[in-house]
Coordinates of C-alpha atoms in Angstrom, one line a residue:
M24 CA -16.1 11.8 13.8
T25 CA -18.8 10.2 11.5
I26 CA -17.5 7.3 9.4
K27 CA -19.4 6.7 6.1
G28 CA -20.7 3.2 5.4
L29 CA -18.9 0.8 3.1
L30 CA -19.9 0.3 -0.5
T31 CA -22.1 -2.8 -1.0
G32 CA -21.2 -5.5 -3.4
A33 CA -24.3 -4.6 -5.5
S34 CA -23.2 -1.0 -5.9
L35 CA -19.8 -2.2 -7.0
S36 CA -21.3 -4.5 -9.6
L37 CA -23.4 -1.7 -11.0
L38 CA -20.4 0.5 -11.2
M39 CA -18.4 -2.2 -13.0
F40 CA -21.2 -2.5 -15.6
G41 CA -21.2 1.2 -16.3
A42 CA -17.4 1.4 -16.4
V43 CA -17.1 -1.3 -19.0
N44 CA -19.5 0.5 -21.3
A45 CA -17.7 3.8 -20.7
A46 CA -14.2 2.5 -21.4
A47 CA -14.6 2.6 -25.2
S48 CA -14.6 6.4 -25.1
V49 CA -11.3 6.9 -23.3
D50 CA -8.8 8.9 -25.4
P51 CA -5.4 7.0 -25.1
E52 CA -3.5 10.2 -25.9
R53 CA -5.2 12.0 -23.1
E54 CA -4.0 9.3 -20.8
R55 CA -0.5 9.6 -22.2
V56 CA -0.3 13.3 -21.5
L57 CA -1.8 13.1 -18.0
S58 CA 0.5 10.3 -16.9
T59 CA 3.6 12.2 -18.0
D60 CA 2.4 15.4 -16.4
L61 CA 1.6 13.5 -13.1
A62 CA 5.1 11.9 -13.2
R63 CA 6.8 15.3 -13.6
Q64 CA 4.6 17.5 -11.5
L65 CA 3.7 15.2 -8.6
I66 CA 6.1 12.3 -8.3
Q67 CA 9.4 14.0 -9.3
P68 CA 9.2 16.6 -6.5
A69 CA 8.6 13.7 -4.0
Y70 CA 11.8 12.0 -5.2
Q71 CA 13.7 15.3 -4.8
R72 CA 12.3 15.8 -1.3
F73 CA 13.3 12.3 -0.4
S74 CA 16.8 12.9 -1.7
G75 CA 17.1 16.2 0.3
D76 CA 15.8 14.8 3.6
S77 CA 18.0 11.6 3.3
E78 CA 21.0 13.9 2.8
T79 CA 20.1 15.8 5.9
L80 CA 19.8 12.5 7.8
A81 CA 23.2 11.3 6.7
A82 CA 24.8 14.6 7.6
N83 CA 23.1 14.7 11.0
L84 CA 24.1 11.1 11.8
N85 CA 27.8 11.8 10.8
A86 CA 27.8 14.8 13.1
Y87 CA 26.3 12.7 16.0
C88 CA 28.8 9.9 15.5
S89 CA 31.7 12.4 15.5
G90 CA 30.8 13.5 19.0
G91 CA 27.2 14.3 19.5
D92 CA 25.0 14.1 22.6
A93 CA 21.4 13.1 23.4
S94 CA 19.9 16.2 21.8
T95 CA 21.9 15.5 18.6
L96 CA 20.5 12.0 18.6
D97 CA 17.0 13.4 18.9
G98 CA 17.7 15.4 15.8
V99 CA 18.9 12.4 14.0
R100 CA 15.8 10.4 14.9
D101 CA 13.6 13.3 13.7
A102 CA 15.5 13.4 10.4
Y103 CA 15.0 9.6 10.1
R104 CA 11.2 10.0 10.6
R105 CA 11.0 12.7 7.9
T106 CA 13.0 10.5 5.5
L107 CA 11.0 7.4 6.3
H108 CA 7.7 9.4 5.6
D109 CA 9.2 10.5 2.3
W110 CA 10.0 7.0 1.3
M111 CA 6.6 5.6 2.3
F112 CA 5.0 8.1 0.0
L113 CA 7.1 6.7 -2.8
Q114 CA 6.9 3.1 -1.6
P115 CA 4.1 2.1 -4.0
I116 CA 6.4 2.9 -7.0
N117 CA 8.2 -0.4 -7.3
W118 CA 8.9 0.0 -11.1
G119 CA 11.0 2.3 -13.2
P120 CA 14.4 3.3 -11.6
A121 CA 13.2 1.9 -8.3
A122 CA 13.1 -1.6 -9.8
E123 CA 16.6 -1.5 -11.1
Q124 CA 19.7 -2.6 -9.0
N125 CA 17.4 -3.7 -6.2
R126 CA 16.9 -0.1 -5.1
H127 CA 13.3 -0.6 -3.9
P128 CA 13.9 -3.5 -1.4
A129 CA 17.3 -2.1 -0.4
L130 CA 15.7 1.1 0.9
Y131 CA 13.2 -0.8 3.1
Y132 CA 13.4 -4.5 3.5
W133 CA 10.1 -5.7 5.0
P134 CA 8.5 -7.9 5.9
D135 CA 11.5 -9.6 7.4
K136 CA 9.7 -12.6 8.9
K137 CA 12.9 -14.4 9.9
D138 CA 14.6 -11.3 11.3
I139 CA 17.4 -11.6 8.8
G140 CA 18.3 -7.9 9.1
S141 CA 19.0 -8.1 12.9
R142 CA 21.1 -11.2 12.6
Q143 CA 23.2 -9.7 9.8
L144 CA 23.6 -6.4 11.6
R145 CA 24.9 -8.2 14.7
A146 CA 27.4 -10.1 12.6
L147 CA 28.7 -6.9 10.9
I148 CA 29.1 -5.2 14.3
A149 CA 30.9 -8.2 15.7
D150 CA 33.3 -8.3 12.8
A151 CA 33.8 -4.5 12.9
D152 CA 35.4 -4.6 9.4
P153 CA 36.4 -1.0 8.3
A154 CA 35.7 -2.0 4.7
T155 CA 32.0 -2.4 5.5
L156 CA 31.8 1.3 6.2
E157 CA 32.9 2.2 2.7
P158 CA 30.4 3.0 0.0
A159 CA 31.8 0.2 -2.2
Y160 CA 30.6 -2.4 0.3
F161 CA 27.0 -1.7 -0.4
A162 CA 27.2 -2.4 -4.1
D163 CA 26.9 -6.1 -3.2
A164 CA 25.6 -6.0 0.3
S165 CA 22.5 -7.8 1.5
I166 CA 19.4 -5.7 1.1
A167 CA 18.5 -6.4 4.7
V168 CA 21.3 -4.1 5.9
S169 CA 21.4 -1.5 3.2
G170 CA 18.7 1.0 3.9
L171 CA 16.1 2.6 6.2
S172 CA 14.8 -0.7 7.8
A173 CA 18.4 -1.5 9.0
L174 CA 18.9 2.0 10.1
E175 CA 15.7 1.9 12.2
R176 CA 17.1 -1.1 14.1
L177 CA 20.3 0.8 15.0
L178 CA 18.7 4.2 15.8
F179 CA 15.7 3.0 17.8
D180 CA 17.1 0.0 19.7
D181 CA 16.9 0.0 23.4
T182 CA 20.6 1.0 23.5
P183 CA 21.2 3.8 21.0
P184 CA 24.5 3.8 19.1
A185 CA 27.2 5.6 21.0
P186 CA 29.3 8.3 19.3
G187 CA 32.7 6.9 18.2
S188 CA 31.5 3.3 18.2
Y189 CA 31.6 1.0 15.2
R190 CA 27.8 0.6 15.5
C191 CA 27.4 4.3 15.1
D192 CA 29.7 4.4 12.1
L193 CA 27.8 1.6 10.6
A194 CA 24.6 3.5 11.0
A195 CA 26.2 6.5 9.3
A196 CA 27.4 4.3 6.4
I197 CA 23.9 2.9 6.0
A198 CA 22.4 6.4 6.0
G199 CA 24.9 7.4 3.4
N200 CA 23.9 4.5 1.2
S201 CA 20.3 5.3 1.6
H202 CA 21.0 8.9 0.5
R203 CA 23.0 7.6 -2.5
I204 CA 20.0 5.5 -3.6
A205 CA 17.6 8.4 -3.0
A206 CA 19.8 10.7 -5.1
E207 CA 20.0 8.2 -7.9
L208 CA 16.2 7.9 -8.0
A209 CA 15.8 11.7 -8.1
A210 CA 18.3 12.0 -10.9
L211 CA 16.9 9.1 -13.0
W212 CA 13.2 9.8 -12.7
P213 CA 12.8 12.7 -15.1
A214 CA 14.3 10.8 -18.1
F215 CA 12.1 7.7 -17.2
A216 CA 9.0 9.9 -17.0
D217 CA 9.7 11.5 -20.4
Q218 CA 9.8 8.0 -22.0
W219 CA 6.1 7.9 -21.6
R220 CA 5.6 10.7 -24.2
L221 CA 7.0 8.4 -26.9
A222 CA 6.0 5.0 -25.6
L223 CA 4.2 2.6 -27.9
D224 CA 1.5 2.0 -25.3
P225 CA -0.1 5.4 -24.6
R226 CA -1.8 3.9 -21.5
G227 CA 1.4 2.5 -20.0
G228 CA 1.9 5.3 -17.5
I229 CA -1.6 5.4 -16.2
K230 CA -1.6 1.6 -15.9
L231 CA 1.5 1.7 -13.7
M232 CA -0.1 4.4 -11.5
I233 CA -3.4 2.5 -11.1
K234 CA -1.4 -0.7 -10.4
S235 CA 0.7 1.0 -7.7
M236 CA -2.4 2.3 -5.9
D237 CA -4.1 -1.1 -6.2
E238 CA -1.1 -3.0 -4.8
I239 CA -0.3 -0.6 -2.0
A240 CA -3.9 -0.8 -0.8
Q241 CA -3.5 -4.6 -0.7
I242 CA -0.2 -4.3 1.2
I243 CA -1.8 -2.0 3.7
S244 CA -4.7 -4.4 4.4
Q245 CA -2.9 -7.7 4.3
Q246 CA 0.4 -6.9 5.8
K247 CA 0.6 -3.5 7.4
I248 CA -2.6 -4.0 9.3
G249 CA -3.4 -7.7 9.0
M250 CA 0.0 -9.1 10.2
P251 CA 0.2 -7.3 13.5
L252 CA -3.6 -7.4 14.0
G253 CA -3.8 -11.2 14.1
S254 CA -6.9 -13.3 13.9
D255 CA -8.1 -11.9 17.3
I256 CA -6.9 -9.7 20.1
D257 CA -5.1 -12.6 21.8
H258 CA -3.0 -13.1 18.6
A259 CA -2.1 -9.5 18.1
R260 CA 1.7 -9.0 17.7
D261 CA 3.2 -5.5 17.8
R262 CA 6.5 -6.7 16.4
R263 CA 4.9 -7.8 13.2
A264 CA 4.2 -4.1 12.5
E265 CA 6.2 -2.5 9.7
S266 CA 8.1 0.1 11.8
W267 CA 7.5 -1.0 15.4
R268 CA 10.8 0.1 16.7
S269 CA 10.2 3.8 15.8
A270 CA 6.4 3.4 16.3
R271 CA 5.8 4.8 12.8
S272 CA 3.7 2.0 11.3
L273 CA 0.5 4.1 11.3
D274 CA 2.3 7.1 9.8
N275 CA 3.6 4.8 7.0
I276 CA 0.0 3.9 6.1
R277 CA -0.8 7.6 6.2
A278 CA 2.0 8.3 3.7
N279 CA 0.8 5.4 1.5
L280 CA -2.7 6.9 1.4
D281 CA -1.3 10.3 0.7
F282 CA 0.3 8.9 -2.4
I283 CA -3.1 7.6 -3.6
A284 CA -4.8 10.9 -2.7
T285 CA -2.1 12.9 -4.6
L286 CA -2.4 10.9 -7.8
L287 CA -6.2 11.1 -7.7
H288 CA -6.5 14.8 -6.7
G289 CA -3.4 16.3 -8.2
N290 CA -2.7 19.8 -7.0
D291 CA -3.6 23.4 -7.8
G292 CA -1.7 23.4 -11.0
Q293 CA -2.0 19.8 -12.0
P294 CA -5.3 17.8 -12.3
G295 CA -5.2 14.3 -11.0
L296 CA -6.5 11.0 -12.2
L297 CA -10.0 11.8 -10.8
S298 CA -10.4 14.3 -13.6
L299 CA -9.9 11.5 -16.2
I300 CA -12.1 9.1 -14.3
A301 CA -14.9 11.7 -14.0
E302 CA -14.8 12.2 -17.8
Q303 CA -15.8 8.5 -18.2
D304 CA -18.0 8.1 -15.2
G305 CA -18.9 10.9 -12.9
D306 CA -20.6 8.7 -10.4
L307 CA -17.6 6.4 -10.1
A308 CA -15.3 9.4 -9.6
L309 CA -17.5 10.6 -6.7
I310 CA -17.7 7.2 -5.1
L311 CA -14.0 6.7 -5.3
E312 CA -13.3 10.1 -3.8
T313 CA -15.8 9.5 -1.0
Q314 CA -14.3 6.1 -0.3
L315 CA -10.8 7.5 -0.1
Q316 CA -12.0 10.3 2.2
T317 CA -13.7 7.7 4.4
T318 CA -10.6 5.6 4.6
R319 CA -8.4 8.6 5.6
E320 CA -10.9 9.7 8.2
M321 CA -10.9 6.3 9.7
L322 CA -7.1 6.4 9.9
A323 CA -7.2 9.8 11.5
S324 CA -9.6 8.6 14.1
I325 CA -6.9 6.2 15.5
E326 CA -5.1 8.3 18.0
Q327 CA -2.5 5.9 19.3
P328 CA 0.4 4.1 17.5
L329 CA -0.6 0.9 15.6
E330 CA 1.7 -1.0 17.9
S331 CA -0.5 -0.4 20.9
A332 CA -3.9 0.0 19.0
I333 CA -3.9 -3.6 18.0
A334 CA -4.4 -4.6 21.7
E335 CA -6.9 -2.0 22.8
P336 CA -10.4 -3.0 21.9
S337 CA -11.8 0.3 20.7
A338 CA -8.7 1.2 18.7
R339 CA -8.5 -2.3 17.4
N340 CA -12.1 -2.1 16.1
R341 CA -11.1 1.1 14.2
L342 CA -8.1 -0.7 12.7
I343 CA -10.4 -3.5 11.5
M344 CA -12.7 -0.8 9.9
L345 CA -9.7 0.8 8.4
Q346 CA -8.7 -2.5 6.9
A347 CA -12.2 -3.0 5.5
N348 CA -12.3 0.4 4.0
T349 CA -8.9 -0.1 2.4
D350 CA -10.2 -3.3 0.9
T351 CA -13.2 -1.5 -0.6
L352 CA -10.8 1.2 -2.0
Q353 CA -8.7 -1.5 -3.5
T354 CA -11.7 -3.2 -5.1
L355 CA -12.7 0.1 -6.8
L356 CA -9.2 0.7 -8.1
A357 CA -8.6 -2.8 -9.4
G358 CA -12.1 -3.3 -10.9
D359 CA -14.2 -0.3 -11.6
V360 CA -11.5 2.3 -12.2
S361 CA -9.3 0.2 -14.4
A362 CA -12.3 -0.9 -16.4
A363 CA -13.5 2.7 -16.8
L364 CA -10.1 3.7 -18.2
G365 CA -9.8 0.7 -20.5
I366 CA -6.9 -0.8 -18.6
S367 CA -6.1 -4.4 -17.8
L368 CA -3.9 -4.5 -14.7
G369 CA -2.8 -8.1 -15.5
F370 CA -0.5 -9.8 -13.0
N371 CA -0.5 -8.4 -9.5
S372 CA 2.7 -8.9 -7.4
R373 CA 0.4 -9.5 -4.4
D374 CA -1.3 -12.5 -6.1
G375 CA -0.8 -15.6 -4.1
D376 CA 0.2 -13.9 -0.9

């Protein structure tokens, strides 16, 4: 596979100069309509898919805990992987309904640098309190034991939960809580998206989408790749990877990049943000699309799980190149794209990390 070269600092500077001059011609109402359409046509179906798959996960886990076998557990784990992929596509959206009631961190608490989730799960299992299995418990429960990150610990541990055990029932309760949150997000999203049609700031929706792409690119580079990669191969640590127990860390990145690609490209019936960017600067749109393609090609070239790739020289080099390409993509989004669209991203939740 041929990997295209990275953009140079000079080319980025030239793009920024052109983007600033183009920003004055952006139609704010065009941005308002496009952001609302993207929210309804692209993001809403993703929330619905997440809700449906999380419901299947909860049902499968309940069936397993009621008397399943090894094949049933395999089905539960497959359902978990689908649900996790759904969530990682939506993970960049840490605003709107996801920002309310701690829904976003409750669904996947990471990084957990002090392993709080494991310690709290062990304490819950030791107590074996039936009240913990009730939906009401999760209203005030720690976010470290409320969602998919906690469920991964239980489902992919060296010793899987045995049917009929408290540990299995706790896993089923956590799966049920994850579905409850997913269903709430799917139900609340349409009304939230419709608010953009009447919002005082016509660029508010587009700003949130660009900000989400910018921030998830930083998270991919700094945390999802950087933390397990370490400063050199001797300092690589597989247990710093986002989903090392289920070996889904690389797939998580794939889902994150799919989110960026979906917002930029749209689908057959809905133009994406690239259409708006191209109206302001056709060269910038082409460079951004090429950089995204390069980044996704580099990801596809890594044929083993991230957890083992960090310690294998050839695969590790590809991870380093993936990190560099993601950084370039983030620079384009934060600087050139936001300037071309007349948007100031302001405070970034990643600042200072």
